[in-house]
Amino acid sequence: MPPNESETENQDFDDEMYMEILRDDPPMKRYVSRGDTPDPVDISGPHKQADRAIFRCIRFTMNDKTARFQPILGDAGMGKTHLYWVLKDKESIFSGKEFLAVYVPSPPAPVRIPLHLHACLVDEAGEQIFEETVDMLISKFGGVKGVTHEQYDFNYAMERLLARYPGISADVVKALMRYRLDPDYRDLARRWLFGDAVSDAELEQLGVRTVLEEDDVTVATLNLLMEGSERTVVFFIDETEGLYNTHGEEAERRFLEILKRIYNEGKNVVMVASCLTDVWNRIYEIADAPMQSRMEEPVSLRPFSEDDLTCFVEKTMQQYWNEKNIDPPPSLLFPLSEGDIDDAFKHSEGVPREAIKFIIPRLDSILFDIEEEPEPQADYIIKLTASVVINAIVEALKLAAEEIGGQVQLHMAKGGTSREATAIVKVNKNGQSKKICIDVANVKDWNRSGGVAGYYSVKRVKEIIETDEADYGIVAVPKETGGAKFEAMREELDDTLTTLRFTEKTATQLVESTKGRVLTSEEADIFGEMVKSV
């Protein structure tokens, strides 16, 4: 009896050649999803219910422009971050309309949260969102989309818009109009809109009085950009519980207040908030009644079934062989077996991350006769917003204090825009307690001068020290920052102020050090000296 096609394939299969290819470049290196690295394989079943709820919110918001808030729940490793990449891949799912998925890592410190959201939005949307918002503004007074300075004069446009957008919003509108209608200051306006550092002279040239630092100005900017965007903005807020876990109820309450404000004042936005299942009820209780009433019903991700896990491995290996430009083996599980998949499923109890983490050393044992636990993989991305840098400084102070038997706690200051922008920590050592206020210059590029942002940072610290809300101050600015006003105010504060000067590299290193809870020797010396001198 002649062999069937499947038997012929198996006879022709050169398993040693395939094993050599696998040894040279093993597959499945990653078991953690990250907001800055797309996931190549998706198994849709576990998030089907979440998809339905999120797309329902997006569809309604596309039609009525009303803001919506959708919680998504799941245990660690269940695919909450992966869900962002699912949304990103489906931005054009609605016929004739699109949405813009924006990844928002949980702000690590309860300060300048709107600025954190703004940085995520403009980094993802780019200048297109400025162009679309200008078109929206021009259409408000009967203008035509796409017009340039050759058709409209800047002053002509501003005369018609200032009545509609008075107060804080006026500066945002001015920057947007200069971006389109004033070629001499287009680049400067772009920098202002991206939240980059500008000098006093440049502010005067733009004709604005504010910079993107204080919450009110940043929220006004966010609201205009979201309203002007031709795509519904979908903020995917990862680990909504992050502030609660790190800094407690008051910090999480401040975060939720900002989200509520954007919900109340913003248009054309959907907030998808991922959260650990066992923490959600506490987060929900922290929110006030109006915020609770605005939330959609939470939806949970389901675990992998064994078939889901088999499908994941097969799709991963199919993609691997496609990239190698080689026909796949007769079994797409190769070099794994059905028994390996069964073991991984039982070990993981359906948690995708744990299943993949189990399979990686099993692959190593097959390919290299070794079986080691995979190295820890970072599940965070580093975006050097003020909130991120402030939190790194707070954590570095905590680590330094622990070395000498001291303690550092975040002290939640209340009221006033200066206090919303600045963190205050309480340092306890040798039976004494002192407060340090920490402020970070709002800059986009840490390799350039901080401009006027450095001056405003020192000014906020000075105000807080003068009102006796803190005993000492720390400001973090780009290494190249200078200027007469900045230096004069630093001299006024004298020994009560410590200035940390960072580059992109050293700021990133500090964030990584504090995430790993081990400071470099240089960082340990700097922060140890600060704690000792208090």
Short mmCIF file of C-alpha atoms in Angstrom, two decimals:
data_model
loop_
_atom_site.label_atom_id
_atom_site.label_comp_id
_atom_site.label_asym_id
_atom_site.label_seq_id
_atom_site.Cartn_x
_atom_site.Cartn_y
_atom_site.Cartn_z
CA MET A 1 0.00 0.00 0.00
CA PRO A 2 1.59 3.37 -1.04
CA PRO A 3 2.35 5.87 1.76
CA ASN A 4 0.01 8.83 2.09
CA GLU A 5 1.17 12.44 1.67
CA SER A 6 1.59 13.00 5.43
CA GLU A 7 3.80 9.94 5.82
CA THR A 8 5.94 11.06 2.86
CA GLU A 9 6.39 14.50 4.44
CA ASN A 10 7.53 12.93 7.72
CA GLN A 11 10.00 10.68 5.90
CA ASP A 12 11.48 13.67 4.02
CA PHE A 13 11.72 15.84 7.15
CA ASP A 14 15.34 16.58 8.07
CA ASP A 15 14.88 17.21 11.78
CA GLU A 16 18.59 17.80 12.44
CA MET A 17 18.71 20.68 9.94
CA TYR A 18 15.71 22.28 11.63
CA MET A 19 17.27 21.76 15.05
CA GLU A 20 20.45 23.52 13.90
CA ILE A 21 18.40 26.51 12.73
CA LEU A 22 16.57 26.60 16.06
CA ARG A 23 19.82 26.41 18.02
CA ASP A 24 21.32 29.24 16.00
CA ASP A 25 18.38 31.57 16.70
CA PRO A 26 15.89 30.19 19.24
CA PRO A 27 12.25 31.34 19.01
CA MET A 28 10.01 32.62 21.81
CA LYS A 29 12.51 34.86 23.57
CA ARG A 30 9.91 37.17 25.12
CA TYR A 31 7.24 36.34 27.71
CA VAL A 32 6.35 39.90 28.80
CA SER A 33 4.25 42.35 26.78
CA ARG A 34 5.50 45.94 26.64
CA GLY A 35 3.83 49.13 25.52
CA ASP A 36 6.73 50.00 23.20
CA THR A 37 7.18 46.63 21.45
CA PRO A 38 4.40 45.12 19.30
CA ASP A 39 3.35 41.55 20.06
CA PRO A 40 3.61 39.50 16.85
CA VAL A 41 1.03 36.84 17.76
CA ASP A 42 -2.51 37.27 19.06
CA ILE A 43 -5.03 34.71 20.29
CA SER A 44 -8.35 36.53 20.24
CA GLY A 45 -10.56 34.32 22.40
CA PRO A 46 -9.39 35.47 25.85
CA HIS A 47 -10.04 39.16 25.07
CA LYS A 48 -13.14 38.83 22.87
CA GLN A 49 -15.48 40.20 25.56
CA ALA A 50 -13.10 43.10 26.24
CA ASP A 51 -12.91 43.87 22.51
CA ARG A 52 -16.69 44.03 22.33
CA ALA A 53 -16.95 46.44 25.29
CA ILE A 54 -14.13 48.73 24.09
CA PHE A 55 -15.32 48.89 20.48
CA ARG A 56 -18.83 49.67 21.72
CA CYS A 57 -17.44 52.69 23.64
CA ILE A 58 -15.38 53.81 20.65
CA ARG A 59 -18.33 53.48 18.25
CA PHE A 60 -20.60 55.56 20.49
CA THR A 61 -17.92 58.22 21.07
CA MET A 62 -17.26 58.45 17.33
CA ASN A 63 -20.94 59.32 16.89
CA ASP A 64 -21.61 61.67 19.82
CA LYS A 65 -18.05 62.81 20.83
CA THR A 66 -18.91 62.10 24.50
CA ALA A 67 -16.04 60.82 26.68
CA ARG A 68 -16.24 57.26 28.02
CA PHE A 69 -14.32 55.19 30.61
CA GLN A 70 -14.01 51.40 30.27
CA PRO A 71 -12.24 49.32 32.97
CA ILE A 72 -10.56 46.06 31.88
CA LEU A 73 -9.63 43.58 34.62
CA GLY A 74 -7.22 40.66 34.75
CA ASP A 75 -4.60 39.03 36.94
CA ALA A 76 -0.88 39.58 36.36
CA GLY A 77 0.25 38.04 33.07
CA MET A 78 -3.27 37.72 31.64
CA GLY A 79 -2.64 39.95 28.62
CA LYS A 80 -3.75 43.43 29.73
CA THR A 81 -0.77 45.18 28.11
CA HIS A 82 -1.10 42.91 25.06
CA LEU A 83 -4.63 44.25 24.64
CA TYR A 84 -3.14 47.64 23.71
CA TRP A 85 -1.47 46.07 20.66
CA VAL A 86 -4.77 44.41 19.74
CA LEU A 87 -6.41 47.86 19.71
CA LYS A 88 -3.47 49.40 17.83
CA ASP A 89 -3.84 46.79 15.12
CA LYS A 90 -7.55 47.57 14.70
CA GLU A 91 -7.50 51.38 14.49
CA SER A 92 -9.21 51.19 11.07
CA ILE A 93 -11.80 48.55 11.96
CA PHE A 94 -14.74 50.95 11.58
CA SER A 95 -15.71 51.69 7.99
CA GLY A 96 -14.78 55.25 7.03
CA LYS A 97 -13.64 56.19 10.55
CA GLU A 98 -10.49 55.61 12.55
CA PHE A 99 -9.41 55.86 16.17
CA LEU A 100 -5.95 56.53 17.63
CA ALA A 101 -4.80 54.11 20.35
CA VAL A 102 -2.37 55.80 22.76
CA TYR A 103 -0.42 53.76 25.32
CA VAL A 104 -0.23 55.44 28.75
CA PRO A 105 1.99 53.74 31.33
CA SER A 106 0.70 54.34 34.84
CA PRO A 107 2.16 57.65 36.10
CA PRO A 108 4.67 56.65 38.79
CA ALA A 109 4.22 59.83 40.88
CA PRO A 110 1.02 61.80 41.60
CA VAL A 111 2.36 65.02 40.07
CA ARG A 112 1.86 66.56 36.62
CA ILE A 113 -0.41 63.74 35.53
CA PRO A 114 -1.97 65.77 32.65
CA LEU A 115 1.55 66.39 31.32
CA HIS A 116 2.17 62.63 31.39
CA LEU A 117 -0.98 62.08 29.28
CA HIS A 118 -0.05 64.94 26.93
CA ALA A 119 3.43 63.48 26.30
CA CYS A 120 1.92 60.10 25.44
CA LEU A 121 -0.65 61.68 23.09
CA VAL A 122 1.69 63.93 21.09
CA ASP A 123 4.40 61.26 20.88
CA GLU A 124 1.87 58.86 19.32
CA ALA A 125 -0.10 61.33 17.18
CA GLY A 126 2.79 63.49 16.00
CA GLU A 127 2.23 66.82 14.27
CA GLN A 128 -0.82 65.52 12.45
CA ILE A 129 -2.92 66.24 15.53
CA PHE A 130 -1.75 69.89 15.52
CA GLU A 131 -2.74 70.25 11.86
CA GLU A 132 -6.17 68.70 12.49
CA THR A 133 -6.80 70.91 15.53
CA VAL A 134 -5.88 74.05 13.57
CA ASP A 135 -8.36 73.01 10.86
CA MET A 136 -11.04 72.54 13.55
CA LEU A 137 -10.35 76.00 15.01
CA ILE A 138 -10.39 77.71 11.61
CA SER A 139 -13.70 76.06 10.76
CA LYS A 140 -15.18 77.63 13.93
CA PHE A 141 -15.30 81.02 12.17
CA GLY A 142 -16.23 79.68 8.74
CA GLY A 143 -12.71 79.13 7.44
CA VAL A 144 -11.60 76.35 5.13
CA LYS A 145 -9.50 73.39 6.24
CA GLY A 146 -5.91 73.38 5.06
CA VAL A 147 -5.54 77.16 4.65
CA THR A 148 -2.07 78.65 5.13
CA HIS A 149 -0.64 82.06 6.03
CA GLU A 150 -1.06 83.02 2.38
CA GLN A 151 -4.87 82.87 2.73
CA TYR A 152 -5.32 83.92 6.37
CA ASP A 153 -3.48 86.37 8.58
CA PHE A 154 -2.60 85.26 12.14
CA ASN A 155 -4.17 88.38 13.71
CA TYR A 156 -7.34 87.94 11.62
CA ALA A 157 -7.76 84.40 12.95
CA MET A 158 -7.01 85.32 16.57
CA GLU A 159 -9.57 88.15 16.58
CA ARG A 160 -12.25 85.60 15.71
CA LEU A 161 -11.10 82.88 18.10
CA LEU A 162 -10.21 84.66 21.36
CA ALA A 163 -13.86 85.28 22.23
CA ARG A 164 -14.49 81.53 21.96
CA TYR A 165 -11.32 80.54 23.82
CA PRO A 166 -10.56 83.04 26.60
CA GLY A 167 -8.30 82.60 29.62
CA ILE A 168 -5.95 79.65 29.79
CA SER A 169 -7.09 78.22 26.44
CA ALA A 170 -6.01 81.43 24.66
CA ASP A 171 -2.31 80.53 24.87
CA VAL A 172 -2.95 77.10 23.37
CA VAL A 173 -4.94 78.64 20.51
CA LYS A 174 -2.18 81.21 19.89
CA ALA A 175 0.47 78.50 19.68
CA LEU A 176 -1.67 76.46 17.27
CA MET A 177 -2.41 79.46 15.05
CA ARG A 178 1.25 80.48 14.93
CA TYR A 179 2.10 76.90 14.02
CA ARG A 180 -0.01 77.21 10.84
CA LEU A 181 -0.29 80.92 10.06
CA ASP A 182 3.03 82.41 11.19
CA PRO A 183 5.95 80.82 9.28
CA ASP A 184 8.52 82.84 11.26
CA TYR A 185 7.49 81.16 14.52
CA ARG A 186 6.19 77.79 13.29
CA ASP A 187 9.15 75.84 14.73
CA LEU A 188 8.92 77.67 18.06
CA ALA A 189 5.17 77.02 18.26
CA ARG A 190 5.82 73.35 17.52
CA ARG A 191 8.24 73.16 20.44
CA TRP A 192 5.70 74.79 22.77
CA LEU A 193 2.96 72.36 21.65
CA PHE A 194 5.23 69.35 22.19
CA GLY A 195 5.95 70.60 25.73
CA ASP A 196 9.61 71.31 25.03
CA ALA A 197 11.67 73.93 26.87
CA VAL A 198 11.42 77.58 25.74
CA SER A 199 13.09 80.75 27.03
CA ASP A 200 11.46 83.94 28.33
CA ALA A 201 12.32 85.70 25.06
CA GLU A 202 10.72 82.89 23.06
CA LEU A 203 7.53 83.06 25.14
CA GLU A 204 7.38 86.76 24.34
CA GLN A 205 7.85 86.06 20.63
CA LEU A 206 4.95 83.60 20.69
CA GLY A 207 2.80 86.06 22.60
CA VAL A 208 1.97 83.53 25.33
CA ARG A 209 2.37 83.76 29.09
CA THR A 210 2.34 80.11 30.10
CA VAL A 211 4.21 76.88 29.41
CA LEU A 212 2.98 73.31 29.43
CA GLU A 213 3.64 72.53 33.10
CA GLU A 214 0.71 73.48 35.30
CA ASP A 215 -2.24 71.10 35.23
CA ASP A 216 -4.79 73.70 34.09
CA VAL A 217 -2.79 74.69 30.99
CA THR A 218 -2.03 71.08 30.10
CA VAL A 219 -5.65 69.94 30.50
CA ALA A 220 -6.78 72.84 28.27
CA THR A 221 -4.23 71.73 25.65
CA LEU A 222 -5.31 68.10 25.90
CA ASN A 223 -8.97 69.04 25.52
CA LEU A 224 -8.32 71.11 22.39
CA LEU A 225 -6.16 68.43 20.77
CA MET A 226 -8.68 65.67 21.50
CA GLU A 227 -11.56 67.76 20.17
CA GLY A 228 -9.56 68.68 17.06
CA SER A 229 -8.34 65.15 16.29
CA GLU A 230 -10.09 63.61 13.30
CA ARG A 231 -9.58 60.24 15.00
CA THR A 232 -11.22 59.40 18.32
CA VAL A 233 -8.45 59.30 20.93
CA VAL A 234 -8.32 56.04 22.92
CA PHE A 235 -6.05 56.31 25.96
CA PHE A 236 -5.00 52.81 27.04
CA ILE A 237 -4.01 53.38 30.67
CA ASP A 238 -1.92 50.42 31.78
CA GLU A 239 -1.79 49.37 35.44
CA THR A 240 -4.29 51.94 36.66
CA GLU A 241 -3.58 50.69 40.18
CA GLY A 242 0.11 51.65 39.98
CA LEU A 243 -0.12 54.81 42.10
CA TYR A 244 -2.26 53.04 44.71
CA ASN A 245 0.29 50.23 45.05
CA THR A 246 3.26 52.63 45.27
CA HIS A 247 1.96 55.68 47.13
CA GLY A 248 -1.45 54.78 48.59
CA GLU A 249 -5.02 56.03 48.41
CA GLU A 250 -4.39 59.77 48.23
CA ALA A 251 -2.10 59.41 45.22
CA GLU A 252 -4.60 57.18 43.41
CA ARG A 253 -7.40 59.63 44.26
CA ARG A 254 -5.46 62.46 42.61
CA PHE A 255 -4.99 60.34 39.48
CA LEU A 256 -8.70 59.53 39.32
CA GLU A 257 -9.57 63.21 39.81
CA ILE A 258 -7.51 64.08 36.72
CA LEU A 259 -9.20 61.32 34.71
CA LYS A 260 -12.59 62.56 35.90
CA ARG A 261 -11.70 66.09 34.83
CA ILE A 262 -10.73 64.92 31.35
CA TYR A 263 -13.95 62.90 31.23
CA ASN A 264 -16.02 65.96 32.22
CA GLU A 265 -14.26 68.56 30.07
CA GLY A 266 -12.94 66.52 27.14
CA LYS A 267 -14.58 65.37 23.94
CA ASN A 268 -13.81 62.63 21.44
CA VAL A 269 -11.91 60.48 23.96
CA VAL A 270 -12.26 56.96 25.36
CA MET A 271 -10.23 55.93 28.41
CA VAL A 272 -9.53 52.20 28.67
CA ALA A 273 -8.17 51.50 32.16
CA SER A 274 -6.50 48.12 32.76
CA CYS A 275 -6.29 47.00 36.38
CA LEU A 276 -5.45 43.95 38.46
CA THR A 277 -8.66 42.11 39.35
CA ASP A 278 -7.94 41.82 43.07
CA VAL A 279 -7.20 45.56 43.40
CA TRP A 280 -10.08 46.94 41.33
CA ASN A 281 -12.67 47.09 44.12
CA ARG A 282 -10.33 49.23 46.24
CA ILE A 283 -9.64 51.54 43.28
CA TYR A 284 -13.38 51.80 42.61
CA GLU A 285 -14.05 52.73 46.25
CA ILE A 286 -11.41 55.50 46.13
CA ALA A 287 -13.24 57.16 43.21
CA ASP A 288 -16.01 59.56 44.20
CA ALA A 289 -19.66 58.90 43.32
CA PRO A 290 -19.66 61.06 40.13
CA MET A 291 -16.60 59.21 38.81
CA GLN A 292 -18.09 55.82 39.68
CA SER A 293 -21.29 56.70 37.83
CA ARG A 294 -19.31 57.51 34.67
CA MET A 295 -17.54 54.15 34.47
CA GLU A 296 -18.75 51.42 32.14
CA GLU A 297 -19.21 47.95 33.62
CA PRO A 298 -15.76 46.32 34.08
CA VAL A 299 -14.91 43.45 31.73
CA SER A 300 -12.47 40.66 32.61
CA LEU A 301 -9.96 38.86 30.42
CA ARG A 302 -10.31 35.08 30.50
CA PRO A 303 -7.41 32.64 30.86
CA PHE A 304 -5.95 30.62 27.98
CA SER A 305 -7.58 27.27 27.30
CA GLU A 306 -5.22 24.44 26.34
CA ASP A 307 -6.33 24.89 22.73
CA ASP A 308 -5.47 28.61 22.98
CA LEU A 309 -1.97 27.73 24.16
CA THR A 310 -1.50 25.18 21.37
CA CYS A 311 -2.69 27.76 18.84
CA PHE A 312 -0.30 30.38 20.28
CA VAL A 313 2.72 28.08 19.95
CA GLU A 314 1.72 27.00 16.43
CA LYS A 315 1.23 30.60 15.23
CA THR A 316 4.51 31.65 16.85
CA MET A 317 6.41 28.82 15.14
CA GLN A 318 4.65 29.42 11.81
CA GLN A 319 5.83 33.03 11.93
CA TYR A 320 9.33 31.93 12.93
CA TRP A 321 9.67 29.61 9.91
CA ASN A 322 8.19 32.24 7.60
CA GLU A 323 10.86 34.72 8.76
CA LYS A 324 13.52 32.08 8.09
CA ASN A 325 12.03 31.57 4.60
CA ILE A 326 11.80 27.83 5.24
CA ASP A 327 8.82 25.48 4.94
CA PRO A 328 7.58 24.62 8.44
CA PRO A 329 8.02 21.10 9.86
CA PRO A 330 5.11 18.63 9.56
CA SER A 331 4.18 19.49 13.16
CA LEU A 332 4.02 23.20 13.90
CA LEU A 333 4.72 22.42 17.56
CA PHE A 334 8.20 21.12 16.65
CA PRO A 335 10.49 20.80 18.53
CA LEU A 336 7.89 20.77 21.31
CA SER A 337 5.36 17.97 21.77
CA GLU A 338 1.73 17.87 22.83
CA GLY A 339 3.00 16.65 26.21
CA ASP A 340 5.08 19.83 26.60
CA ILE A 341 2.02 21.96 25.87
CA ASP A 342 -0.03 19.96 28.38
CA ASP A 343 2.66 20.45 31.06
CA ALA A 344 2.85 24.20 30.34
CA PHE A 345 -0.91 24.56 30.54
CA LYS A 346 -1.19 22.72 33.86
CA HIS A 347 1.74 24.66 35.34
CA SER A 348 0.37 28.06 34.23
CA GLU A 349 -3.32 27.42 35.01
CA GLY A 350 -4.09 29.31 31.81
CA VAL A 351 -2.08 32.47 32.58
CA PRO A 352 -0.45 33.30 29.21
CA ARG A 353 2.74 34.83 30.65
CA GLU A 354 3.36 31.86 32.95
CA ALA A 355 2.73 29.37 30.12
CA ILE A 356 5.25 31.08 27.82
CA LYS A 357 7.71 31.44 30.70
CA PHE A 358 7.43 27.66 31.25
CA ILE A 359 7.92 26.82 27.57
CA ILE A 360 11.14 28.88 27.12
CA PRO A 361 13.34 26.69 29.40
CA ARG A 362 11.64 23.57 28.02
CA LEU A 363 12.79 24.66 24.55
CA ASP A 364 16.30 25.25 25.91
CA SER A 365 16.39 21.74 27.36
CA ILE A 366 15.44 20.27 23.96
CA LEU A 367 17.86 22.43 21.96
CA PHE A 368 20.83 22.70 24.33
CA ASP A 369 20.31 20.02 27.01
CA ILE A 370 20.04 22.76 29.65
CA GLU A 371 16.99 23.97 31.51
CA GLU A 372 17.32 27.34 33.20
CA GLU A 373 14.74 29.81 34.39
CA PRO A 374 14.42 32.63 31.83
CA GLU A 375 16.01 35.87 32.95
CA PRO A 376 13.64 38.50 34.37
CA GLN A 377 12.23 40.78 31.68
CA ALA A 378 11.22 44.39 32.26
CA ASP A 379 7.51 45.00 31.77
CA TYR A 380 7.83 48.79 31.77
CA ILE A 381 8.88 51.44 29.27
CA ILE A 382 10.85 54.54 30.16
CA LYS A 383 9.36 57.84 29.04
CA LEU A 384 11.20 60.70 30.76
CA THR A 385 8.18 62.77 31.74
CA ALA A 386 8.35 64.93 34.87
CA SER A 387 6.25 62.38 36.77
CA VAL A 388 8.70 59.57 35.92
CA VAL A 389 11.82 61.55 36.89
CA ILE A 390 10.27 62.85 40.12
CA ASN A 391 9.34 59.31 41.12
CA ALA A 392 12.89 58.10 40.38
CA ILE A 393 14.29 60.81 42.67
CA VAL A 394 11.83 59.89 45.44
CA GLU A 395 12.74 56.20 45.12
CA ALA A 396 16.48 57.01 45.10
CA LEU A 397 16.07 58.98 48.33
CA LYS A 398 14.22 56.02 49.87
CA LEU A 399 17.02 53.62 48.93
CA ALA A 400 19.68 56.00 50.26
CA ALA A 401 17.77 56.52 53.53
CA GLU A 402 17.45 52.76 54.08
CA GLU A 403 21.25 52.47 54.02
CA ILE A 404 21.56 54.69 57.11
CA GLY A 405 18.45 53.46 58.92
CA GLY A 406 16.27 56.37 57.82
CA GLN A 407 12.92 56.47 56.10
CA VAL A 408 11.46 58.55 53.26
CA GLN A 409 7.72 58.84 52.66
CA LEU A 410 5.79 60.72 50.00
CA HIS A 411 3.86 63.52 51.69
CA MET A 412 0.77 64.50 49.71
CA ALA A 413 0.61 68.29 49.48
CA LYS A 414 -2.81 69.72 48.72
CA GLY A 415 -4.12 72.75 46.89
CA GLY A 416 -2.54 75.18 44.45
CA THR A 417 -1.01 74.55 41.05
CA SER A 418 2.54 74.70 42.41
CA ARG A 419 1.81 71.83 44.73
CA GLU A 420 0.24 69.78 41.95
CA ALA A 421 3.51 70.10 40.04
CA THR A 422 5.84 69.35 42.95
CA ALA A 423 6.34 66.29 45.17
CA ILE A 424 7.01 66.69 48.89
CA VAL A 425 8.68 63.88 50.83
CA LYS A 426 9.15 63.49 54.57
CA VAL A 427 12.62 62.30 55.66
CA ASN A 428 12.76 60.62 59.09
CA LYS A 429 16.14 59.85 60.67
CA ASN A 430 17.65 59.92 64.14
CA GLY A 431 14.26 60.79 65.63
CA GLN A 432 13.92 63.94 63.51
CA SER A 433 11.67 64.70 60.56
CA LYS A 434 12.26 67.14 57.67
CA LYS A 435 10.40 67.79 54.42
CA ILE A 436 12.00 68.05 50.97
CA CYS A 437 10.12 69.37 47.95
CA ILE A 438 11.17 67.89 44.60
CA ASP A 439 10.53 69.59 41.28
CA VAL A 440 11.59 68.61 37.76
CA ALA A 441 11.88 70.98 34.82
CA ASN A 442 9.35 70.11 32.14
CA VAL A 443 11.52 69.30 29.13
CA LYS A 444 11.25 66.91 26.21
CA ASP A 445 14.97 66.69 25.45
CA TRP A 446 17.32 66.21 28.42
CA ASN A 447 20.35 66.85 26.22
CA ARG A 448 19.42 70.52 25.66
CA SER A 449 19.08 73.48 28.03
CA GLY A 450 15.91 73.53 30.09
CA GLY A 451 15.34 77.20 29.25
CA VAL A 452 12.63 78.94 31.23
CA ALA A 453 11.41 75.56 32.56
CA GLY A 454 14.43 75.44 34.89
CA TYR A 455 13.60 78.87 36.29
CA TYR A 456 9.94 77.93 36.88
CA SER A 457 11.07 74.76 38.62
CA VAL A 458 13.28 76.66 41.10
CA LYS A 459 10.55 79.29 41.53
CA ARG A 460 8.01 76.65 42.60
CA VAL A 461 10.47 75.21 45.12
CA LYS A 462 11.18 78.68 46.51
CA GLU A 463 7.45 79.38 46.99
CA ILE A 464 6.97 76.11 48.87
CA ILE A 465 9.98 76.66 51.15
CA GLU A 466 8.89 80.25 51.88
CA THR A 467 5.44 79.04 53.01
CA ASP A 468 7.16 76.58 55.40
CA GLU A 469 5.67 73.55 53.64
CA ALA A 470 9.18 72.17 53.09
CA ASP A 471 12.59 72.66 54.67
CA TYR A 472 14.73 71.85 51.64
CA GLY A 473 14.33 71.63 47.88
CA ILE A 474 15.62 69.51 45.01
CA VAL A 475 15.31 70.54 41.36
CA ALA A 476 16.24 68.35 38.41
CA VAL A 477 17.15 70.10 35.16
CA PRO A 478 19.03 69.23 31.95
CA LYS A 479 22.80 69.48 32.37
CA GLU A 480 23.06 72.46 29.99
CA THR A 481 20.47 74.60 31.82
CA GLY A 482 21.55 78.13 32.81
CA GLY A 483 20.37 81.73 32.56
CA ALA A 484 20.59 84.77 34.83
CA LYS A 485 17.14 84.38 36.44
CA PHE A 486 17.67 80.66 37.05
CA GLU A 487 21.09 81.18 38.65
CA ALA A 488 19.95 84.17 40.72
CA MET A 489 17.09 82.23 42.28
CA ARG A 490 19.35 79.26 42.97
CA GLU A 491 21.73 81.58 44.82
CA GLU A 492 18.83 82.97 46.89
CA LEU A 493 17.98 79.47 48.11
CA ASP A 494 21.65 78.72 48.84
CA ASP A 495 22.12 75.59 50.99
CA THR A 496 18.41 74.79 51.08
CA LEU A 497 18.48 73.81 47.38
CA THR A 498 20.16 70.88 45.64
CA THR A 499 20.32 70.97 41.84
CA LEU A 500 20.51 67.67 39.97
CA ARG A 501 21.73 68.02 36.39
CA PHE A 502 20.79 65.16 34.07
CA THR A 503 21.37 64.14 30.48
CA GLU A 504 19.03 61.73 28.67
CA LYS A 505 21.45 58.93 29.56
CA THR A 506 21.84 59.71 33.27
CA ALA A 507 18.11 60.36 33.79
CA THR A 508 17.29 57.03 32.13
CA GLN A 509 19.93 55.29 34.24
CA LEU A 510 18.40 56.65 37.45
CA VAL A 511 14.95 55.37 36.44
CA GLU A 512 16.42 51.93 35.66
CA SER A 513 18.38 51.88 38.93
CA THR A 514 15.34 52.68 41.05
CA LYS A 515 13.19 50.15 39.16
CA GLY A 516 15.79 47.51 40.02
CA ARG A 517 16.18 48.96 43.55
CA VAL A 518 19.99 49.15 43.21
CA LEU A 519 21.69 52.53 42.76
CA THR A 520 24.97 52.92 40.90
CA SER A 521 27.91 53.93 43.12
CA GLU A 522 27.71 57.51 41.83
CA GLU A 523 23.95 57.70 42.46
CA ALA A 524 24.37 56.18 45.93
CA ASP A 525 26.96 58.85 46.80
CA ILE A 526 24.80 61.74 45.54
CA PHE A 527 21.56 60.68 47.21
CA GLY A 528 23.28 59.39 50.33
CA GLU A 529 24.86 62.81 50.82
CA MET A 530 21.46 64.49 50.38
CA VAL A 531 19.82 62.34 53.04
CA LYS A 532 22.74 62.80 55.47
CA SER A 533 22.74 66.58 55.05
CA VAL A 534 19.05 67.00 55.87
#
